[in-house]
Tab-separated table of C-alpha atoms in Angstrom:
chain	number	residue	atom	x	y	z
Q	1141	MET	CA	0.000	0.000	0.000
Q	1142	VAL	CA	2.934	2.345	0.778
Q	1143	SER	CA	4.566	1.835	-2.618
Q	1144	THR	CA	1.231	2.348	-4.366
Q	1145	THR	CA	0.613	5.579	-2.469
Q	1146	HIS	CA	4.063	6.913	-3.237
Q	1147	ALA	CA	3.771	6.050	-6.931
Q	1148	LEU	CA	0.414	7.791	-7.199
Q	1149	LEU	CA	1.734	10.822	-5.302
Q	1150	ILE	CA	4.786	11.170	-7.580
Q	1151	TRP	CA	2.608	10.883	-10.679
Q	1152	VAL	CA	0.158	13.547	-9.507
Q	1153	LEU	CA	2.938	15.959	-8.498
Q	1154	PHE	CA	4.393	15.605	-12.004
Q	1155	LEU	CA	1.030	16.349	-13.558
Q	1156	CYS	CA	0.537	19.379	-11.313
Q	1157	ARG	CA	3.682	20.941	-12.767
Q	1158	LEU	CA	2.244	20.550	-16.228
Q	1159	GLU	CA	-0.921	22.327	-15.136
Q	1160	GLU	CA	1.016	25.540	-14.613
Q	1161	THR	CA	2.054	25.755	-18.267
Q	1162	VAL	CA	-0.736	24.202	-20.293
Q	1163	GLN	CA	-4.291	25.517	-20.669
Q	1164	SER	CA	-6.406	23.122	-22.746
Q	1165	GLN	CA	-10.045	22.280	-23.250
Q	1166	ARG	CA	-10.404	19.178	-25.363
Q	1167	GLY	CA	-8.542	15.915	-25.570
Q	1168	HIS	CA	-8.816	12.480	-27.121
Q	1169	CYS	CA	-7.017	9.347	-25.952
Q	1170	THR	CA	-6.741	6.036	-27.719
Q	1171	GLY	CA	-4.467	3.123	-26.976
Q	1172	ASN	CA	-1.702	4.548	-24.787
Q	1173	GLN	CA	-1.461	8.078	-26.215
Q	1174	CYS	CA	-3.444	11.315	-25.833
Q	1175	PHE	CA	-3.915	14.308	-28.143
Q	1176	ALA	CA	-5.069	17.768	-27.082
Q	1177	LEU	CA	-6.424	20.990	-28.533
Q	1178	VAL	CA	-4.854	23.919	-26.638
Q	1179	GLN	CA	-6.679	27.210	-27.095
Q	1180	GLU	CA	-3.818	29.584	-26.378
Q	1181	HIS	CA	-3.098	32.514	-28.710
Q	1182	GLY	CA	0.478	32.743	-29.929
Q	1183	ASP	CA	2.853	32.308	-32.808
Q	1184	PHE	CA	4.444	29.083	-33.955
Q	1185	GLU	CA	7.494	29.301	-31.666
Q	1186	GLU	CA	5.332	29.973	-28.586
Q	1187	ALA	CA	3.086	27.057	-29.430
Q	1188	GLN	CA	6.039	24.743	-29.874
Q	1189	LYS	CA	7.565	25.728	-26.510
Q	1190	SER	CA	4.258	25.416	-24.640
Q	1191	CYS	CA	3.553	21.956	-26.032
Q	1192	LYS	CA	7.113	20.794	-25.288
Q	1193	SER	CA	6.975	22.031	-21.690
Q	1194	SER	CA	3.914	19.862	-21.112
Q	1195	GLY	CA	5.803	16.768	-22.179
Q	1196	GLY	CA	4.542	16.624	-25.765
Q	1197	SER	CA	5.142	17.878	-29.269
Q	1198	LEU	CA	3.046	19.501	-31.964
Q	1199	MET	CA	0.880	17.099	-33.943
Q	1200	PHE	CA	1.933	16.227	-37.477
Q	1201	SER	CA	-0.835	13.807	-38.557
Q	1202	SER	CA	-4.457	14.945	-38.893
Q	1203	GLU	CA	-5.810	11.499	-37.919
Q	1204	HIS	CA	-7.433	12.656	-34.656
Q	1205	VAL	CA	-8.432	16.157	-35.798
Q	1206	GLU	CA	-12.171	15.375	-36.042
Q	1207	LYS	CA	-12.285	14.295	-32.379
Q	1208	LEU	CA	-10.624	17.558	-31.287
Q	1209	LEU	CA	-12.033	20.207	-33.615
Q	1210	LYS	CA	-15.722	19.546	-33.004
Q	1211	SER	CA	-18.417	21.974	-34.171
Q	1212	PRO	CA	-19.051	24.852	-33.448
Q	1213	LEU	CA	-15.328	25.349	-32.893
Q	1214	ARG	CA	-13.531	27.214	-35.667
Q	1215	GLY	CA	-10.189	28.917	-36.172
Q	1216	SER	CA	-6.591	28.125	-37.070
Q	1217	TYR	CA	-4.169	25.998	-35.030
Q	1218	TRP	CA	-0.455	25.291	-35.377
Q	1219	LEU	CA	0.794	21.860	-36.470
Q	1220	ARG	CA	4.276	20.402	-36.731
Q	1221	ASN	CA	6.063	21.282	-39.945
Q	1222	SER	CA	7.641	17.848	-40.498
Q	1223	THR	CA	8.132	14.543	-38.797
Q	1224	ASP	CA	11.262	15.819	-37.055
Q	1225	GLY	CA	9.945	19.390	-36.572
Q	1226	SER	CA	12.874	21.005	-38.368
Q	1227	ALA	CA	12.160	22.419	-41.808
Q	1228	GLU	CA	9.974	25.499	-42.410
Q	1229	LYS	CA	9.018	26.908	-45.756
Q	1230	HIS	CA	10.412	30.247	-46.858
Q	1231	ALA	CA	8.245	32.695	-48.720
Q	1232	ALA	CA	8.186	36.372	-49.504
Q	1233	GLY	CA	8.024	38.277	-46.252
Q	1234	GLY	CA	9.616	35.524	-44.095
Q	1235	GLN	CA	9.164	31.927	-42.981
Q	1236	THR	CA	5.846	30.086	-43.072
Q	1237	CYS	CA	4.726	27.302	-40.755
Q	1238	ARG	CA	2.173	24.539	-41.078
Q	1239	CYS	CA	-1.335	24.914	-39.546
Q	1240	ILE	CA	-4.894	23.604	-39.884
Q	1241	SER	CA	-8.060	25.679	-40.171
Q	1242	ALA	CA	-11.574	24.611	-39.159
Q	1243	THR	CA	-14.921	26.056	-40.238
Q	1244	GLU	CA	-18.367	25.778	-38.647
Q	1245	VAL	CA	-19.352	23.030	-41.095
Q	1246	ARG	CA	-16.371	20.933	-39.992
Q	1247	ASN	CA	-14.253	21.491	-43.071
Q	1248	PHE	CA	-10.541	21.137	-42.277
Q	1249	THR	CA	-7.850	22.732	-44.419
Q	1250	VAL	CA	-4.099	22.296	-43.936
Q	1251	SER	CA	-2.121	25.342	-45.082
Q	1252	TRP	CA	1.000	27.432	-44.416
Q	1253	LYS	CA	0.966	30.773	-42.624
Q	1254	PRO	CA	3.663	33.162	-41.453
Q	1255	CYS	CA	5.307	31.678	-38.365
Q	1256	LEU	CA	5.044	35.002	-36.540
Q	1257	ASP	CA	1.259	35.145	-36.861
Q	1258	ALA	CA	-0.735	34.628	-33.665
Q	1259	LEU	CA	-3.216	31.806	-34.200
Q	1260	ASP	CA	-6.049	30.530	-31.961
Q	1261	GLY	CA	-3.968	27.720	-30.469
Q	1262	PHE	CA	-2.196	24.497	-31.362
Q	1263	LEU	CA	-2.638	20.718	-31.503
Q	1264	CYS	CA	-0.342	18.764	-29.219
Q	1265	GLN	CA	0.358	15.066	-28.861
Q	1266	PHE	CA	1.812	13.609	-25.657
Q	1267	VAL	CA	4.278	10.889	-24.933
Q	1268	PRO	CA	2.761	7.407	-24.572
Q	1269	PHE	CA	1.663	6.411	-21.079
Q	1270	GLU	CA	1.397	3.054	-19.302
Q	1271	GLN	CA	-1.402	1.270	-17.400
Q	1272	PRO	CA	-4.397	3.068	-19.002
Q	1273	CYS	CA	-7.938	2.711	-17.659
Q	1274	SER	CA	-10.960	1.644	-19.667
Q	1275	GLY	CA	-14.314	3.384	-19.345
Q	1276	LEU	CA	-16.013	3.494	-15.920
Q	1277	HIS	CA	-19.261	1.526	-15.655
Q	1278	ALA	CA	-21.846	3.803	-14.015
Q	1279	ALA	CA	-24.898	2.441	-12.254
Q	1280	GLY	CA	-28.394	3.108	-13.593
Q	1281	ASP	CA	-28.899	6.056	-15.956
Q	1282	ALA	CA	-25.898	8.055	-14.709
Q	1283	THR	CA	-23.480	9.578	-17.214
Q	1284	VAL	CA	-19.721	9.844	-16.657
Q	1285	LYS	CA	-17.607	12.924	-17.300
Q	1286	TYR	CA	-13.852	12.402	-17.662
Q	1287	ILE	CA	-11.372	15.197	-16.835
Q	1288	TYR	CA	-7.611	14.921	-17.070
Q	1289	THR	CA	-7.267	17.207	-14.047
Q	1290	PRO	CA	-3.587	18.273	-14.271
Q	1291	MET	CA	-4.229	19.702	-17.753
Q	1292	ASP	CA	-7.967	20.415	-17.429
Q	1293	LEU	CA	-8.492	18.159	-20.420
Q	1294	GLU	CA	-11.967	16.858	-21.326
Q	1295	LEU	CA	-11.750	13.212	-22.454
Q	1296	ASP	CA	-15.441	12.329	-22.765
Q	1297	GLU	CA	-15.170	10.593	-26.148
Q	1298	SER	CA	-11.920	8.782	-25.457
Q	1299	GLU	CA	-11.376	5.052	-25.664
Q	1300	THR	CA	-8.760	4.853	-22.913
Q	1301	PHE	CA	-7.762	7.160	-20.058
Q	1302	PRO	CA	-4.297	7.968	-18.640
Q	1303	PRO	CA	-3.443	7.708	-14.922
Q	1304	GLY	CA	-4.630	10.815	-13.070
Q	1305	THR	CA	-7.918	11.065	-14.964
Q	1306	ILE	CA	-10.936	11.939	-12.780
Q	1307	ALA	CA	-14.286	10.262	-13.596
Q	1308	VAL	CA	-17.455	11.793	-12.096
Q	1309	ALA	CA	-20.764	9.902	-12.439
Q	1310	LYS	CA	-23.997	11.869	-12.166
Q	1311	LYS	CA	-27.636	11.290	-13.047
Q	1312	PHE	CA	-29.257	13.547	-15.613
Q	1313	ASP	CA	-31.566	15.204	-13.080
Q	1314	GLY	CA	-29.290	14.800	-10.066
Q	1315	LYS	CA	-28.192	17.791	-8.018
Q	1316	TYR	CA	-25.103	16.085	-6.642
Q	1317	PRO	CA	-22.710	13.574	-8.253
Q	1318	ASP	CA	-23.202	9.889	-7.490
Q	1319	SER	CA	-19.515	8.955	-7.340
Q	1320	LYS	CA	-16.006	10.116	-8.118
Q	1321	HIS	CA	-12.991	8.016	-9.172
Q	1322	VAL	CA	-9.358	8.515	-10.165
Q	1323	CYS	CA	-7.488	6.315	-12.660
Q	1324	PHE	CA	-4.479	4.541	-11.157
Q	1325	GLU	CA	-2.678	1.360	-12.294
Q	1326	SER	CA	-5.387	0.460	-14.863
Q	1327	GLY	CA	-8.122	0.715	-12.216
Q	1328	TRP	CA	-10.440	3.312	-10.702
Q	1329	LEU	CA	-10.040	4.384	-7.054
Q	1330	LYS	CA	-13.263	5.668	-5.498
Q	1331	ALA	CA	-13.334	8.915	-3.532
Q	1332	PRO	CA	-12.300	9.507	-0.881
Q	1333	TRP	CA	-8.854	8.070	-1.595
Q	1334	ILE	CA	-5.626	8.986	0.282
Q	1335	CYS	CA	-5.621	12.635	1.335
Q	1336	GLU	CA	-2.088	13.274	-0.026
Q	1337	VAL	CA	-3.334	12.844	-3.603
Q	1338	MET	CA	-5.507	15.693	-4.837
Q	1339	GLY	CA	-7.085	16.083	-1.409
Q	1340	GLY	CA	-8.565	12.602	-1.524
Q	1341	GLY	CA	-11.076	13.867	-4.083
Q	1342	CYS	CA	-12.946	15.743	-1.319
Q	1343	GLU	CA	-14.891	18.868	-2.196
Q	1344	HIS	CA	-13.917	20.722	1.008
Q	1345	LYS	CA	-11.335	18.979	3.212
Q	1346	CYS	CA	-9.786	15.549	3.653
Q	1347	SER	CA	-8.911	14.267	7.111
Q	1348	SER	CA	-5.548	12.489	7.067
Q	1349	THR	CA	-6.439	10.869	10.380
Q	1350	THR	CA	-9.615	9.148	9.216
Q	1351	GLN	CA	-8.877	9.296	5.460
Q	1352	SER	CA	-12.379	10.680	4.919
Q	1353	CYS	CA	-13.934	13.911	3.686
Q	1354	GLU	CA	-15.094	16.646	6.072
Q	1355	CYS	CA	-17.498	19.553	5.631
Q	1356	PRO	CA	-17.467	23.085	7.097
Q	1357	ALA	CA	-19.708	24.059	9.991
Q	1358	GLY	CA	-23.406	24.071	9.108
Q	1359	GLU	CA	-22.987	21.597	6.258
Q	1360	ILE	CA	-23.198	17.818	6.128
Q	1361	LEU	CA	-21.587	15.191	3.916
Q	1362	GLN	CA	-23.568	13.864	0.992
Q	1363	PRO	CA	-24.183	10.104	0.593
Q	1364	ASN	CA	-21.474	10.130	-2.105
Q	1365	ASN	CA	-18.953	10.816	0.726
Q	1366	PHE	CA	-17.050	13.610	-1.027
Q	1367	THR	CA	-19.417	16.591	-1.524
Q	1368	CYS	CA	-21.072	18.802	1.107
Q	1369	THR	CA	-24.591	20.241	1.284
Q	1370	ASP	CA	-25.526	23.836	2.015
Q	1371	SER	CA	-27.849	22.790	4.837
Q	1372	PRO	CA	-28.869	19.595	6.600
Q	1373	TYR	CA	-32.188	19.549	4.742
Q	1374	GLN	CA	-30.429	19.089	1.427
Q	1375	SER	CA	-29.007	15.673	2.329
Q	1376	ASN	CA	-31.707	13.866	0.359
Q	1377	PRO	CA	-33.936	12.642	3.210
Q	1378	CYS	CA	-35.640	10.278	0.766
Q	1379	THR	CA	-32.575	8.019	0.808
Q	1380	SER	CA	-33.936	6.245	3.894
Q	1381	ASN	CA	-37.330	5.770	2.164
Q	1382	PRO	CA	-39.540	7.358	4.843
Q	1383	CYS	CA	-42.729	6.919	2.774
Q	1384	THR	CA	-43.831	3.336	3.353
Q	1385	GLY	CA	-47.550	3.557	2.568
Q	1386	GLU	CA	-49.088	1.638	-0.318
Q	1387	GLY	CA	-48.520	3.574	-3.554
Q	1388	GLU	CA	-46.467	6.323	-1.867
Q	1389	GLU	CA	-43.145	7.791	-2.932
Q	1390	CYS	CA	-40.815	10.338	-1.344
Q	1391	GLU	CA	-40.284	13.790	-2.856
Q	1392	VAL	CA	-37.597	16.210	-1.629
Q	1393	THR	CA	-38.763	19.732	-0.727
Q	1394	PRO	CA	-36.814	22.871	0.306
Q	1395	THR	CA	-37.744	22.184	3.928
Q	1396	GLY	CA	-37.301	18.421	3.904
Q	1397	PHE	CA	-39.559	15.914	2.127
Q	1398	THR	CA	-43.173	15.038	1.483
Q	1399	CYS	CA	-44.943	11.766	0.652
Q	1400	THR	CA	-46.830	11.856	-2.630
Q	1401	CYS	CA	-48.784	9.257	-4.589
Q	1402	LYS	CA	-47.122	7.380	-7.414
Q	1403	GLU	CA	-48.361	7.677	-10.971
Q	1404	GLY	CA	-51.690	5.879	-11.318
Q	1405	PHE	CA	-52.542	6.379	-7.623
Q	1406	VAL	CA	-54.792	9.051	-6.093
Q	1407	ARG	CA	-55.063	10.097	-2.477
Q	1408	GLU	CA	-58.388	9.217	-0.866
Q	1409	ASP	CA	-59.045	9.393	2.860
Q	1410	GLY	CA	-55.347	9.977	3.485
Q	1411	GLU	CA	-54.224	6.894	1.516
Q	1412	CYS	CA	-52.877	6.372	-1.997
Q	1413	VAL	CA	-55.124	3.997	-3.909
Q	1414	ASP	CA	-54.633	2.498	-7.344
Q	1415	VAL	CA	-57.374	3.585	-9.752
Q	1416	THR	CA	-55.817	2.251	-12.952
Q	1417	ILE	CA	-57.191	-1.244	-12.323
Q	1418	CYS	CA	-60.760	0.048	-12.776
Q	1419	GLU	CA	-59.978	0.871	-16.400
Q	1420	LYS	CA	-59.022	-2.770	-17.039
Q	1421	CYS	CA	-62.019	-4.535	-15.434
Q	1422	GLU	CA	-63.604	-6.927	-17.934
Q	1423	HIS	CA	-67.198	-6.249	-16.770
Q	1424	LEU	CA	-66.473	-2.536	-16.096
Q	1425	MET	CA	-67.444	-2.985	-12.448
Q	1426	CYS	CA	-65.071	-1.661	-9.771
Q	1427	ASP	CA	-65.512	-1.129	-6.032
Q	1428	LYS	CA	-63.286	0.123	-3.236
Q	1429	SER	CA	-62.644	-2.331	-0.404
Q	1430	ASN	CA	-60.307	-1.679	2.545
Q	1431	GLY	CA	-58.785	1.253	0.726
Q	1432	VAL	CA	-58.104	-0.735	-2.462
Q	1433	TYR	CA	-60.037	-0.677	-5.737
Q	1434	LYS	CA	-60.926	-4.141	-7.023
Q	1435	CYS	CA	-62.787	-5.448	-10.063
Q	1436	ASN	CA	-66.232	-7.040	-9.671
Q	1437	CYS	CA	-68.232	-9.295	-11.981
Q	1438	ARG	CA	-71.870	-9.725	-12.957
Q	1439	ASN	CA	-74.122	-12.378	-11.418
Q	1440	GLY	CA	-73.050	-15.875	-12.380
Q	1441	PHE	CA	-69.403	-14.821	-12.637
Q	1442	ARG	CA	-66.534	-14.281	-10.231
Q	1443	VAL	CA	-63.115	-12.601	-10.409
Q	1444	SER	CA	-60.539	-14.922	-11.942
Q	1445	SER	CA	-57.899	-16.284	-9.576
Q	1446	HIS	CA	-55.324	-15.909	-12.371
Q	1447	ASP	CA	-56.075	-12.295	-13.365
Q	1448	PRO	CA	-57.812	-9.810	-11.020
Q	1449	THR	CA	-59.168	-7.888	-14.024
Q	1450	LYS	CA	-60.892	-10.885	-15.682
Q	1451	CYS	CA	-64.173	-12.660	-14.895
Q	1452	GLU	CA	-64.927	-16.380	-15.045
Q	1453	MET	CA	-68.113	-18.449	-14.689
Q	1454	ASN	CA	-69.229	-19.247	-11.157
Q	1455	CYS	CA	-71.514	-22.278	-10.923
Q	1456	THR	CA	-73.039	-22.953	-7.486
Q	1457	ALA	CA	-75.052	-26.076	-8.375
Q	1458	ILE	CA	-74.524	-29.550	-9.814
Q	1459	ASP	CA	-75.681	-28.362	-13.245
Q	1460	CYS	CA	-75.653	-24.919	-14.819
Q	1461	LEU	CA	-75.842	-23.464	-18.302
Q	1462	ALA	CA	-72.618	-23.364	-20.292
Q	1463	GLU	CA	-71.186	-20.068	-21.528
Q	1464	CYS	CA	-71.387	-20.057	-25.329
Q	1465	VAL	CA	-69.995	-17.784	-28.000
Q	1466	TYR	CA	-72.180	-17.689	-31.117
Q	1467	SER	CA	-71.068	-16.764	-34.607
Q	1468	ASN	CA	-72.907	-16.594	-37.916
Q	1469	ASN	CA	-70.894	-19.131	-39.878
Q	1470	SER	CA	-69.949	-21.798	-37.353
Q	1471	GLU	CA	-71.176	-23.804	-34.441
Q	1472	PRO	CA	-71.219	-22.049	-31.069
Q	1473	GLN	CA	-68.231	-22.588	-28.818
Q	1474	CYS	CA	-69.277	-23.356	-25.267
Q	1475	PHE	CA	-67.173	-23.384	-22.110
Q	1476	CYS	CA	-67.532	-24.587	-18.549
Q	1477	PRO	CA	-65.846	-23.395	-15.367
Q	1478	ASP	CA	-63.036	-25.372	-13.775
Q	1479	GLY	CA	-64.285	-28.547	-12.109
Q	1480	TYR	CA	-67.220	-28.982	-14.526
Q	1481	ILE	CA	-67.671	-30.936	-17.743
Q	1482	GLN	CA	-69.921	-30.048	-20.642
Q	1483	THR	CA	-72.948	-32.309	-21.089
Q	1484	GLN	CA	-75.887	-32.385	-23.461
Q	1485	SER	CA	-79.424	-32.822	-22.196
Q	1486	PRO	CA	-81.509	-35.287	-24.266
Q	1487	ASN	CA	-84.484	-32.922	-24.152
Q	1488	SER	CA	-82.649	-29.656	-24.876
Q	1489	SER	CA	-80.147	-28.307	-27.391
Q	1490	THR	CA	-78.608	-26.014	-24.789
Q	1491	PRO	CA	-75.311	-27.381	-23.381
Q	1492	PHE	CA	-75.030	-27.827	-19.636
Q	1493	CYS	CA	-72.068	-27.871	-17.285
Q	1494	THR	CA	-72.109	-30.789	-14.822
Q	1495	ASP	CA	-69.981	-30.921	-11.701
Q	1496	ILE	CA	-67.118	-33.446	-11.760
Q	1497	ASP	CA	-67.097	-35.645	-8.681
Q	1498	GLU	CA	-63.358	-35.843	-8.055
Q	1499	CYS	CA	-63.881	-38.081	-5.028
Q	1500	GLU	CA	-65.699	-40.700	-7.134
Q	1501	SER	CA	-63.303	-40.513	-10.090
Q	1502	GLY	CA	-60.236	-40.725	-7.874
Q	1503	ASP	CA	-58.836	-37.441	-9.168
Q	1504	TYR	CA	-57.960	-35.993	-5.759
Q	1505	GLU	CA	-54.965	-35.655	-3.428
Q	1506	CYS	CA	-56.376	-36.401	-0.002
Q	1507	ASP	CA	-54.701	-38.608	2.598
Q	1508	HIS	CA	-57.849	-39.945	4.277
Q	1509	GLN	CA	-61.235	-38.750	3.100
Q	1510	CYS	CA	-62.530	-36.742	0.165
Q	1511	GLU	CA	-65.707	-34.652	0.101
Q	1512	ASN	CA	-67.021	-33.348	-3.202
Q	1513	ALA	CA	-67.913	-29.670	-3.662
Q	1514	PHE	CA	-69.258	-27.673	-6.585
Q	1515	GLY	CA	-66.361	-27.319	-8.980
Q	1516	SER	CA	-63.864	-28.701	-6.466
Q	1517	TYR	CA	-63.456	-30.980	-3.440
Q	1518	ARG	CA	-62.394	-30.922	0.216
Q	1519	CYS	CA	-60.020	-33.132	2.146
Q	1520	LEU	CA	-61.042	-34.559	5.528
Q	1521	CYS	CA	-59.044	-36.459	8.114
Q	1522	ASN	CA	-59.924	-39.456	10.247
Q	1523	LYS	CA	-60.393	-39.180	13.985
Q	1524	GLY	CA	-57.145	-38.459	15.784
Q	1525	PHE	CA	-55.701	-36.526	12.828
Q	1526	LYS	CA	-55.877	-32.958	11.672
Q	1527	LEU	CA	-55.261	-31.387	8.286
Q	1528	ASP	CA	-52.020	-29.625	7.466
Q	1529	HIS	CA	-53.286	-26.677	5.399
Q	1530	ILE	CA	-49.861	-26.029	3.909
Q	1531	ASN	CA	-49.096	-29.493	2.510
Q	1532	TYR	CA	-52.724	-30.738	2.455
Q	1533	ASN	CA	-51.999	-33.982	4.301
Q	1534	CYS	CA	-53.245	-35.480	7.566
Q	1535	VAL	CA	-50.981	-35.343	10.610
Q	1536	PRO	CA	-51.547	-36.614	14.171
Q	1537	GLU	CA	-53.354	-34.218	16.440
Q	1538	GLU	CA	-51.315	-32.165	18.875
Q	1539	ASP	CA	-52.276	-30.206	21.942
Q	1540	GLU	CA	-53.397	-27.245	19.891
Q	1541	TYR	CA	-56.025	-28.452	17.421
Q	1542	ASP	CA	-57.473	-25.991	14.972
Q	1543	GLY	CA	-60.800	-27.872	14.816
Q	1544	SER	CA	-61.247	-27.514	11.083
Q	1545	GLY	CA	-60.341	-30.968	9.832
Q	1546	SER	CA	-60.876	-29.988	6.205
Q	1547	THR	CA	-59.321	-27.857	3.526
Q	1548	ALA	CA	-60.764	-25.113	1.467
Q	1549	PRO	CA	-62.194	-26.476	-1.778
Q	1550	TYR	CA	-59.544	-27.694	-4.211
Q	1551	PRO	CA	-59.801	-26.181	-7.678
Q	1552	SER	CA	-60.564	-28.988	-10.065
Q	1553	PRO	CA	-58.472	-29.211	-13.224
Q	1554	ALA	CA	-60.165	-28.023	-16.378
Q	1555	SER	CA	-61.344	-30.648	-18.820
Q	1556	PRO	CA	-58.734	-31.305	-21.534
Q	1557	HIS	CA	-61.544	-31.487	-24.106
Q	1558	PRO	CA	-64.057	-28.756	-23.213
Q	1559	ASP	CA	-66.098	-29.324	-26.350
Q	1560	THR	CA	-66.661	-33.085	-25.734
Q	1561	VAL	CA	-70.273	-33.874	-24.875
Q	1562	VAL	CA	-70.626	-36.701	-22.290
Q	1563	PRO	CA	-74.228	-37.423	-21.079
Q	1564	SER	CA	-74.606	-37.615	-17.326
Q	1565	TYR	CA	-76.527	-40.937	-17.493
Q	1566	ILE	CA	-73.454	-42.694	-18.962
Q	1567	LYS	CA	-71.615	-42.313	-15.692
Q	1568	THR	CA	-74.604	-43.702	-13.703
Q	1569	GLY	CA	-75.058	-46.692	-16.096
Q	1570	SER	CA	-71.388	-47.556	-15.872
Q	1571	VAL	CA	-71.558	-47.736	-12.105
Q	1572	MET	CA	-74.689	-49.951	-12.160
Q	1573	GLY	CA	-73.159	-52.320	-14.718
Q	1574	ILE	CA	-70.039	-52.756	-12.620
Q	1575	ALA	CA	-72.162	-53.456	-9.522
Q	1576	VAL	CA	-74.258	-56.138	-11.311
Q	1577	PHE	CA	-71.136	-57.809	-12.714
Q	1578	VAL	CA	-69.510	-57.982	-9.273
Q	1579	ALA	CA	-72.716	-59.498	-7.783
Q	1580	LEU	CA	-72.898	-62.231	-10.473
Q	1581	CYS	CA	-69.241	-63.077	-9.935
Q	1582	ALA	CA	-69.865	-63.423	-6.192
Q	1583	VAL	CA	-72.852	-65.817	-6.740
Q	1584	LEU	CA	-70.895	-68.006	-9.175
Q	1585	LEU	CA	-67.967	-68.153	-6.786
Q	1586	TYR	CA	-70.307	-69.206	-3.953
Q	1587	PHE	CA	-71.808	-72.156	-5.916
Q	1588	LEU	CA	-68.382	-73.238	-7.110
Q	1589	ILE	CA	-66.973	-73.409	-3.575
Q	1590	ARG	CA	-70.133	-75.191	-2.317
Q	1591	ASN	CA	-69.854	-77.877	-4.994
Q	1592	ILE	CA	-66.159	-78.458	-4.234
Q	1593	VAL	CA	-66.908	-78.893	-0.531
Q	1594	LYS	CA	-69.613	-81.538	-1.229
Q	1595	ARG	CA	-67.364	-83.522	-3.522
Q	1596	CYS	CA	-64.490	-83.473	-1.072
Q	1597	GLY	CA	-66.799	-84.848	1.688
Q	1598	LYS	CA	-67.429	-88.112	-0.320
Q	1599	PHE	CA	-63.865	-88.697	-1.399
Q	1600	GLU	CA	-62.518	-92.145	-0.182
Q	1601	LEU	CA	-59.275	-94.067	-0.712
Q	1602	SER	CA	-60.430	-97.749	-1.191
Q	1603	SER	CA	-56.931	-99.160	-1.181
Q	1604	PHE	CA	-56.402	-98.074	2.382
Q	1605	LYS	CA	-59.823	-99.386	3.564
Q	1606	HIS	CA	-59.307	-103.067	2.186
Q	1607	PRO	CA	-58.820	-105.541	5.055
Q	1608	ASP	CA	-56.518	-107.873	3.160
Q	1609	ILE	CA	-53.327	-106.273	2.323
Q	1610	ASP	CA	-50.662	-108.432	0.727
Q	1611	ILE	CA	-47.177	-107.627	1.835
Q	1612	PHE	CA	-44.387	-108.838	-0.336
Q	1613	TYR	CA	-40.748	-109.216	0.553
Q	1614	LEU	CA	-37.919	-109.717	-1.850
Q	1615	GLN	CA	-35.472	-112.507	-1.044
Q	1616	GLN	CA	-32.409	-113.774	-2.852
Q	1617	VAL	CA	-32.737	-117.523	-3.929
Q	1618	THR	CA	-30.462	-120.054	-5.561
Q	1619	THR	CA	-31.202	-122.095	-8.693
Q	1620	GLU	CA	-32.053	-125.218	-6.718
Q	1621	THR	CA	-34.442	-123.321	-4.475
Q	1622	TYR	CA	-36.187	-121.764	-7.499
Q	1623	LYS	CA	-36.718	-125.229	-9.063
Q	1624	ARG	CA	-38.139	-126.610	-5.801
Q	1625	ILE	CA	-40.570	-123.673	-5.420
Q	1626	SER	CA	-41.728	-124.062	-9.012
Q	1627	PHE	CA	-42.310	-127.779	-8.535
Q	1628	ASP	CA	-44.308	-127.274	-5.328
Q	1629	LYS	CA	-46.476	-124.672	-7.042
Q	1630	GLN	CA	-47.164	-126.953	-9.929
Q	1631	PHE	CA	-48.040	-129.793	-7.585
Q	1632	LYS	CA	-50.581	-127.667	-5.788
Q	1633	ASN	CA	-52.185	-126.661	-9.025
Q	1634	ASP	CA	-52.480	-130.306	-10.145
Q	1635	SER	CA	-54.037	-131.574	-6.899
Q	1636	PRO	CA	-57.732	-132.605	-7.217
Q	1637	THR	CA	-60.340	-130.602	-5.567
Q	1638	ILE	CA	-61.861	-132.226	-2.451
Q	1639	LEU	CA	-65.590	-131.700	-2.147
């Protein structure tokens, strides 16, 4: 920080020496070099000395002339005679030197005039500089004015800015500047900076102890921290936003501030109320409620939950007439409110809107119980639970029970096909058919089980009930034994029967 401070201090002291010799108004910087128009009457030799003492030399090229000689400026200004500044032309009556003349229509003419003539000034170019700054980004609609302070050089249309340039941001209608910066090492330091450099950028005084700006007695420091006000009442009391009422805004007055109504609001009964909404009401009905104007709708309609200026159908029964738009060349387009479906009565050509029973169709988001409502439904909880009205689920009861046990009606989703006509009796017939089918299945299942039980009661295994059960054993025999057994068997078969 010490080295940075010293470098900035040395740079500014060098620029302050230049300020004593150069008086200029306009400048243009690009890349790492600046060019200036110096409005100082004098002959060629005086112009050359003045430009050299400021660390520059007279311009030779006319490349940046248009940026410097802007309308309505006119006159003649000295230029360099050659690239090395040596040769002058000789003519009758003495030497002539190179200059450029500007007219009100921005015509530039390079010519030669007697070197001893006193012209309006000269064009000077300065030695290249290092670590330039780019443009300062101002907040909001503020504009930035750039001044090369040591030479009082305006650089508003420059592309780059040399160290020591002051940038002041100010709104178009602002009384005081918003901010102040100085260019140093390719960056912008915000005021107040160190007091040893150009007084820290303070308007009145910079305190080296606190490194902050101070104001004389009877004045206070502005919010920008570098300018002072004439009186405490000029410190913009609206900065703290003292007007907090609906539709109010703060306005500075010579004695302080006052709270006024914003555009589109009018003061009624001491409050600012919005009256512009009444111009947008679809049914042109508007009433004031609790100090606020709100749109109303005709009977059978209600204010839309999506747009407070629009009206939508409000059906308070199971069935109500649909809202239809008729045209000469096509079929009418009819619509139903949310939670209803369009149906067609067999005895009438007028479409109806029939309430959708979300609880019956299963299109609901309740934990325990569902209760249908016109155009919507409610959620209920079983005993021992209460409804969480934020997440719409049932939670165990606590010590503090709100006693409601149900939600406000859910808005039912709109039908994806509002023009589809579905008779109301189809839904009833479907339910009856399902009930009859389930009953028949139950009867058939009963007779089937009954028949199986009867058959299973008579099922017997005869093999296990026979009293004579032959048990056979396998035994290994020799050839002689087998012959003897065969002979005995044959003998028994040949024996006569004894009666």
